[in-house]
Amino acid sequence: MNWDNTRYFLAIARTGSLRAAALSLGVDQATVARRLRTLERELITGLFTRHPEGYRLTAAGKLLVPEAEMMEAAAAAIRRKTVGLDSSLAGTVHIASTEALARCFLLPALRGLRRSHPNITVTLSTAPALLDIKRGEADLAVRSARPTDGSLIIRRLATVHMGLYASADYVSRHGLPLAGSAFAGHDLVMFPREVLPQYWQELCGEPLTNGTVVMETASQLLLMDAVREGMGISMMAREIVQRCCPELINVMPSRIDSADIWLVVNPDVWTSGRVRVVTAAINDAFACSPVVKTPVCRDNKP
């Protein structure tokens, strides 16, 4: 049995179609179909039933999912530990982050890294969904959500301050919102409720009760552009506004919140020379920024 076929099986099981599985694996649909046929011949059993709406696991397929996931985790662990044994300053490092953090902090760090270590290549993922660092979906992450898994290496890079921002054009048309008015008479640009549900009750302590949500987007850059275009008010990090859109106005200075930015690294790859170099460049980008508060401590520092 070719165990590599199990990742094609898992992709179909998770997405429910050959097309979606192919997109998630970065291959063509014919390859996925061929791998599935090969695996079913090797096991002498059908793993899926075909329906108009997609592929459904058979009873045999459902039984195999836990073992296939264990094989996937073992393969990912082997890859990570191999990376960790490599002390050379060459190869690829996969970073997961958000669009705004990548644009304002990571790109400047990577520009300097390119000059000093030209043999290191970076893959930068900024999808809204968090990649699983422990499972090896990325080597490291820079994000505002602190993981609860104590086995990961976790450093606090910075503390940023959240505020409520709008464009000058928006303010000229709508005026400034009053603290305590719950955004009465004002438009709001929001992340979707399913992405950040905690911000659908209040923004920086101001309830949303009387505001009108005129746009939702999971893209941080599109949200910033919408605020620039005068679509409405949104909550944004002051440090990111100062770097990327300093023309925006803090429309309610009395309302502030804070958020920590974390560097998360899988311990299996921490000893890799290229991962160490990349994390040092990221740390310097935050430490040297004139608009970011330097953290007073670092958690889980190796």
GROMACS .gro file of C-alpha atoms in nm:
model
  302
    1MET     CA    1   0.000   0.000   0.000
    2ASN     CA    2   0.126   0.347  -0.093
    3TRP     CA    3   0.062   0.544   0.226
    4ASP     CA    4   0.094   0.875   0.039
    5ASN     CA    5  -0.244   0.799  -0.120
    6THR     CA    6  -0.404   0.854   0.220
    7ARG     CA    7  -0.357   1.230   0.196
    8TYR     CA    8  -0.568   1.229  -0.119
    9PHE     CA    9  -0.829   1.021   0.062
   10LEU     CA   10  -0.833   1.269   0.353
   11ALA     CA   11  -0.860   1.568   0.121
   12ILE     CA   12  -1.170   1.422  -0.045
   13ALA     CA   13  -1.319   1.327   0.292
   14ARG     CA   14  -1.269   1.683   0.421
   15THR     CA   15  -1.385   1.873   0.114
   16GLY     CA   16  -1.648   1.637  -0.030
   17SER     CA   17  -1.539   1.670  -0.393
   18LEU     CA   18  -1.251   1.588  -0.626
   19ARG     CA   19  -1.227   1.948  -0.744
   20ALA     CA   20  -1.202   2.097  -0.394
   21ALA     CA   21  -0.955   1.826  -0.290
   22ALA     CA   22  -0.738   1.902  -0.592
   23LEU     CA   23  -0.736   2.274  -0.507
   24SER     CA   24  -0.639   2.205  -0.145
   25LEU     CA   25  -0.352   1.978  -0.255
   26GLY     CA   26  -0.232   2.193  -0.543
   27VAL     CA   27  -0.277   1.918  -0.804
   28ASP     CA   28  -0.519   1.853  -1.089
   29GLN     CA   29  -0.851   1.676  -1.045
   30ALA     CA   30  -0.744   1.376  -1.256
   31THR     CA   31  -0.455   1.308  -1.018
   32VAL     CA   32  -0.690   1.299  -0.719
   33ALA     CA   33  -0.929   1.063  -0.897
   34ARG     CA   34  -0.643   0.834  -1.001
   35ARG     CA   35  -0.499   0.822  -0.649
   36LEU     CA   36  -0.840   0.739  -0.505
   37ARG     CA   37  -0.894   0.454  -0.753
   38THR     CA   38  -0.548   0.318  -0.670
   39LEU     CA   39  -0.615   0.326  -0.297
   40GLU     CA   40  -0.954   0.156  -0.334
   41ARG     CA   41  -0.794  -0.121  -0.545
   42GLU     CA   42  -0.517  -0.169  -0.287
   43LEU     CA   43  -0.770  -0.197  -0.004
   44ILE     CA   44  -1.020  -0.392  -0.213
   45THR     CA   45  -1.306  -0.176  -0.089
   46GLY     CA   46  -1.496   0.137  -0.183
   47LEU     CA   47  -1.423   0.441   0.030
   48PHE     CA   48  -1.679   0.684  -0.111
   49THR     CA   49  -2.021   0.683  -0.271
   50ARG     CA   50  -2.074   0.935  -0.549
   51HIS     CA   51  -2.374   1.168  -0.523
   52PRO     CA   52  -2.479   1.470  -0.729
   53GLU     CA   53  -2.382   1.697  -0.439
   54GLY     CA   54  -2.041   1.534  -0.386
   55TYR     CA   55  -1.851   1.240  -0.236
   56ARG     CA   56  -1.971   1.072   0.083
   57LEU     CA   57  -1.769   0.832   0.293
   58THR     CA   58  -1.880   0.470   0.298
   59ALA     CA   59  -1.881   0.278   0.625
   60ALA     CA   60  -1.534   0.147   0.539
   61GLY     CA   61  -1.417   0.500   0.458
   62LYS     CA   62  -1.538   0.632   0.792
   63LEU     CA   63  -1.347   0.358   0.973
   64LEU     CA   64  -1.023   0.456   0.799
   65VAL     CA   65  -1.033   0.832   0.872
   66PRO     CA   66  -0.877   0.816   1.225
   67GLU     CA   67  -0.589   0.595   1.110
   68ALA     CA   68  -0.535   0.809   0.800
   69GLU     CA   69  -0.516   1.120   1.018
   70MET     CA   70  -0.258   0.947   1.240
   71MET     CA   71  -0.050   0.869   0.930
   72GLU     CA   72  -0.082   1.231   0.818
   73ALA     CA   73   0.032   1.357   1.158
   74ALA     CA   74   0.327   1.115   1.160
   75ALA     CA   75   0.438   1.226   0.813
   76ALA     CA   76   0.413   1.593   0.918
   77ALA     CA   77   0.617   1.522   1.232
   78ILE     CA   78   0.891   1.356   1.024
   79ARG     CA   79   0.905   1.660   0.795
   80ARG     CA   80   0.921   1.903   1.087
   81LYS     CA   81   1.192   1.710   1.270
   82THR     CA   82   1.396   1.686   0.953
   83VAL     CA   83   1.376   2.063   0.919
   84GLY     CA   84   1.481   2.098   1.281
   85LEU     CA   85   1.799   1.898   1.219
   86ASP     CA   86   1.903   2.128   0.935
   87SER     CA   87   2.142   2.400   1.054
   88SER     CA   88   2.203   2.544   0.706
   89LEU     CA   89   2.083   2.894   0.623
   90ALA     CA   90   1.901   2.786   0.308
   91GLY     CA   91   1.563   2.643   0.218
   92THR     CA   92   1.198   2.738   0.269
   93VAL     CA   93   1.027   2.869   0.583
   94HIS     CA   94   0.645   2.878   0.590
   95ILE     CA   95   0.495   3.170   0.788
   96ALA     CA   96   0.126   3.213   0.870
   97SER     CA   97  -0.004   3.556   0.964
   98THR     CA   98  -0.273   3.815   0.890
   99GLU     CA   99  -0.280   4.050   0.592
  100ALA     CA  100  -0.228   4.362   0.801
  101LEU     CA  101   0.059   4.225   1.011
  102ALA     CA  102   0.224   4.082   0.700
  103ARG     CA  103   0.200   4.411   0.513
  104CYS     CA  104   0.307   4.641   0.796
  105PHE     CA  105   0.568   4.433   0.980
  106LEU     CA  106   0.662   4.107   0.807
  107LEU     CA  107   0.737   4.245   0.460
  108PRO     CA  108   0.993   4.496   0.593
  109ALA     CA  109   1.153   4.214   0.794
  110LEU     CA  110   1.162   3.985   0.492
  111ARG     CA  111   1.309   4.256   0.271
  112GLY     CA  112   1.609   4.280   0.504
  113LEU     CA  113   1.625   3.902   0.536
  114ARG     CA  114   1.647   3.867   0.159
  115ARG     CA  115   1.953   4.090   0.148
  116SER     CA  116   2.134   3.912   0.432
  117HIS     CA  117   2.028   3.552   0.356
  118PRO     CA  118   1.947   3.519  -0.016
  119ASN     CA  119   1.921   3.138   0.000
  120ILE     CA  120   1.622   3.142   0.235
  121THR     CA  121   1.281   3.138   0.064
  122VAL     CA  122   0.965   3.236   0.251
  123THR     CA  123   0.610   3.111   0.196
  124LEU     CA  124   0.368   3.361   0.353
  125SER     CA  125   0.006   3.254   0.415
  126THR     CA  126  -0.254   3.514   0.518
  127ALA     CA  127  -0.580   3.320   0.497
  128PRO     CA  128  -0.839   3.413   0.764
  129ALA     CA  129  -0.842   3.057   0.902
  130LEU     CA  130  -0.564   2.983   1.151
  131LEU     CA  131  -0.315   2.723   1.031
  132ASP     CA  132  -0.228   2.447   1.277
  133ILE     CA  133   0.136   2.500   1.373
  134LYS     CA  134   0.157   2.183   1.580
  135ARG     CA  135   0.043   1.973   1.283
  136GLY     CA  136   0.302   2.137   1.058
  137GLU     CA  137   0.066   2.339   0.838
  138ALA     CA  138   0.322   2.620   0.882
  139ASP     CA  139   0.661   2.645   1.051
  140LEU     CA  140   0.570   2.954   1.250
  141ALA     CA  141   0.293   3.211   1.289
  142VAL     CA  142   0.258   3.577   1.381
  143ARG     CA  143  -0.094   3.645   1.509
  144SER     CA  144  -0.306   3.803   1.780
  145ALA     CA  145  -0.463   3.477   1.902
  146ARG     CA  146  -0.247   3.319   2.172
  147PRO     CA  147  -0.241   2.938   2.145
  148THR     CA  148  -0.336   2.735   2.449
  149ASP     CA  149  -0.100   2.447   2.362
  150GLY     CA  150   0.191   2.471   2.603
  151SER     CA  151   0.413   2.250   2.387
  152LEU     CA  152   0.453   2.527   2.129
  153ILE     CA  153   0.721   2.796   2.156
  154ILE     CA  154   0.531   3.121   2.216
  155ARG     CA  155   0.675   3.473   2.235
  156ARG     CA  156   0.489   3.797   2.281
  157LEU     CA  157   0.622   4.026   2.010
  158ALA     CA  158   0.426   4.341   2.089
  159THR     CA  159   0.114   4.498   2.234
  160VAL     CA  160  -0.096   4.703   1.993
  161HIS     CA  161  -0.376   4.944   2.076
  162MET     CA  162  -0.716   4.922   1.910
  163GLY     CA  163  -0.921   5.230   1.822
  164LEU     CA  164  -1.219   5.338   1.613
  165TYR     CA  165  -1.126   5.491   1.279
  166ALA     CA  166  -1.295   5.655   0.982
  167SER     CA  167  -1.194   5.874   0.688
  168ALA     CA  168  -1.214   6.254   0.682
  169ASP     CA  169  -1.478   6.224   0.409
  170TYR     CA  170  -1.694   6.002   0.630
  171VAL     CA  171  -1.661   6.241   0.925
  172SER     CA  172  -1.755   6.540   0.707
  173ARG     CA  173  -2.077   6.362   0.604
  174HIS     CA  174  -2.174   6.193   0.930
  175GLY     CA  175  -1.992   6.377   1.206
  176LEU     CA  176  -1.817   6.211   1.498
  177PRO     CA  177  -1.995   5.936   1.693
  178LEU     CA  178  -2.073   6.012   2.056
  179ALA     CA  179  -1.934   5.784   2.327
  180GLY     CA  180  -2.225   5.599   2.486
  181SER     CA  181  -2.452   5.638   2.180
  182ALA     CA  182  -2.387   5.282   2.059
  183PHE     CA  183  -2.297   5.428   1.716
  184ALA     CA  184  -2.639   5.588   1.665
  185GLY     CA  185  -2.659   5.732   1.313
  186HIS     CA  186  -2.333   5.574   1.202
  187ASP     CA  187  -2.221   5.304   0.960
  188LEU     CA  188  -1.987   5.022   1.054
  189VAL     CA  189  -1.743   4.808   0.856
  190MET     CA  190  -1.696   4.472   1.027
  191PHE     CA  191  -1.525   4.136   1.007
  192PRO     CA  192  -1.789   3.862   0.958
  193ARG     CA  193  -1.955   3.741   1.276
  194GLU     CA  194  -1.833   3.383   1.217
  195VAL     CA  195  -1.471   3.504   1.188
  196LEU     CA  196  -1.459   3.731   1.498
  197PRO     CA  197  -1.782   3.685   1.694
  198GLN     CA  198  -1.642   3.862   2.003
  199TYR     CA  199  -1.651   4.197   1.823
  200TRP     CA  200  -2.021   4.181   1.737
  201GLN     CA  201  -2.123   4.286   2.087
  202GLU     CA  202  -1.902   4.592   2.118
  203LEU     CA  203  -1.602   4.765   1.959
  204CYS     CA  204  -1.347   4.903   2.206
  205GLY     CA  205  -1.617   4.894   2.473
  206GLU     CA  206  -1.880   5.076   2.265
  207PRO     CA  207  -2.194   4.866   2.201
  208LEU     CA  208  -2.308   4.818   1.839
  209THR     CA  209  -2.679   4.840   1.924
  210ASN     CA  210  -2.765   5.152   1.724
  211GLY     CA  211  -2.507   5.125   1.444
  212THR     CA  212  -2.570   5.000   1.091
  213VAL     CA  213  -2.335   4.733   0.956
  214VAL     CA  214  -2.295   4.831   0.591
  215MET     CA  215  -2.014   4.593   0.495
  216GLU     CA  216  -1.856   4.270   0.618
  217THR     CA  217  -1.525   4.135   0.491
  218ALA     CA  218  -1.276   3.875   0.612
  219SER     CA  219  -0.994   4.063   0.440
  220GLN     CA  220  -0.805   4.308   0.662
  221LEU     CA  221  -0.671   4.501   0.363
  222LEU     CA  222  -1.016   4.530   0.206
  223LEU     CA  223  -1.154   4.648   0.542
  224MET     CA  224  -0.886   4.920   0.555
  225ASP     CA  225  -0.963   5.023   0.198
  226ALA     CA  226  -1.337   5.037   0.275
  227VAL     CA  227  -1.270   5.272   0.569
  228ARG     CA  228  -1.043   5.484   0.348
  229GLU     CA  229  -1.324   5.509   0.092
  230GLY     CA  230  -1.561   5.647   0.355
  231MET     CA  231  -1.779   5.338   0.390
  232GLY     CA  232  -1.795   5.362   0.767
  233ILE     CA  233  -1.621   5.325   1.103
  234SER     CA  234  -1.414   5.021   1.194
  235MET     CA  235  -1.194   4.902   1.478
  236MET     CA  236  -0.827   4.894   1.380
  237ALA     CA  237  -0.489   4.878   1.552
  238ARG     CA  238  -0.341   5.225   1.600
  239GLU     CA  239   0.006   5.095   1.514
  240ILE     CA  240  -0.116   4.952   1.182
  241VAL     CA  241  -0.309   5.271   1.099
  242GLN     CA  242   0.003   5.481   1.162
  243ARG     CA  243   0.205   5.262   0.927
  244CYS     CA  244  -0.045   5.186   0.651
  245CYS     CA  245  -0.318   5.455   0.652
  246PRO     CA  246  -0.214   5.753   0.869
  247GLU     CA  247  -0.476   5.976   0.707
  248LEU     CA  248  -0.756   5.801   0.899
  249ILE     CA  249  -0.913   5.974   1.200
  250ASN     CA  250  -0.962   5.826   1.546
  251VAL     CA  251  -1.330   5.916   1.582
  252MET     CA  252  -1.372   5.819   1.949
  253PRO     CA  253  -1.036   5.860   2.131
  254SER     CA  254  -1.189   5.773   2.467
  255ARG     CA  255  -1.258   5.418   2.344
  256ILE     CA  256  -0.944   5.206   2.337
  257ASP     CA  257  -0.857   4.839   2.366
  258SER     CA  258  -0.533   4.643   2.346
  259ALA     CA  259  -0.419   4.319   2.186
  260ASP     CA  260  -0.099   4.119   2.209
  261ILE     CA  261   0.084   3.996   1.900
  262TRP     CA  262   0.238   3.650   1.936
  263LEU     CA  263   0.513   3.461   1.760
  264VAL     CA  264   0.432   3.088   1.758
  265VAL     CA  265   0.686   2.824   1.652
  266ASN     CA  266   0.669   2.446   1.647
  267PRO     CA  267   0.950   2.313   1.870
  268ASP     CA  268   1.033   2.048   1.608
  269VAL     CA  269   1.165   2.316   1.371
  270TRP     CA  270   1.303   2.560   1.630
  271THR     CA  271   1.661   2.431   1.600
  272SER     CA  272   1.663   2.481   1.223
  273GLY     CA  273   1.912   2.750   1.125
  274ARG     CA  274   1.680   2.911   0.870
  275VAL     CA  275   1.387   2.919   1.113
  276ARG     CA  276   1.604   3.086   1.377
  277VAL     CA  277   1.717   3.350   1.129
  278VAL     CA  278   1.361   3.424   1.017
  279THR     CA  279   1.226   3.450   1.373
  280ALA     CA  280   1.513   3.684   1.466
  281ALA     CA  281   1.428   3.910   1.170
  282ILE     CA  282   1.060   3.918   1.270
  283ASN     CA  283   1.146   3.993   1.633
  284ASP     CA  284   1.371   4.282   1.524
  285ALA     CA  285   1.097   4.424   1.298
  286PHE     CA  286   0.865   4.460   1.596
  287ALA     CA  287   1.132   4.562   1.848
  288CYS     CA  288   1.265   4.839   1.621
  289SER     CA  289   0.923   4.976   1.525
  290PRO     CA  290   0.871   5.328   1.668
  291VAL     CA  291   0.494   5.276   1.695
  292VAL     CA  292   0.480   4.943   1.880
  293LYS     CA  293   0.502   4.903   2.256
  294THR     CA  294   0.785   4.667   2.346
  295PRO     CA  295   0.658   4.375   2.556
  296VAL     CA  296   0.777   4.356   2.913
  297CYS     CA  297   0.814   3.978   2.906
  298ARG     CA  298   0.832   3.683   2.672
  299ASP     CA  299   0.635   3.363   2.730
  300ASN     CA  300   0.771   3.015   2.665
  301LYS     CA  301   1.101   3.157   2.549
  302PRO     CA  302   1.343   2.868   2.479
   0.00000   0.00000   0.00000
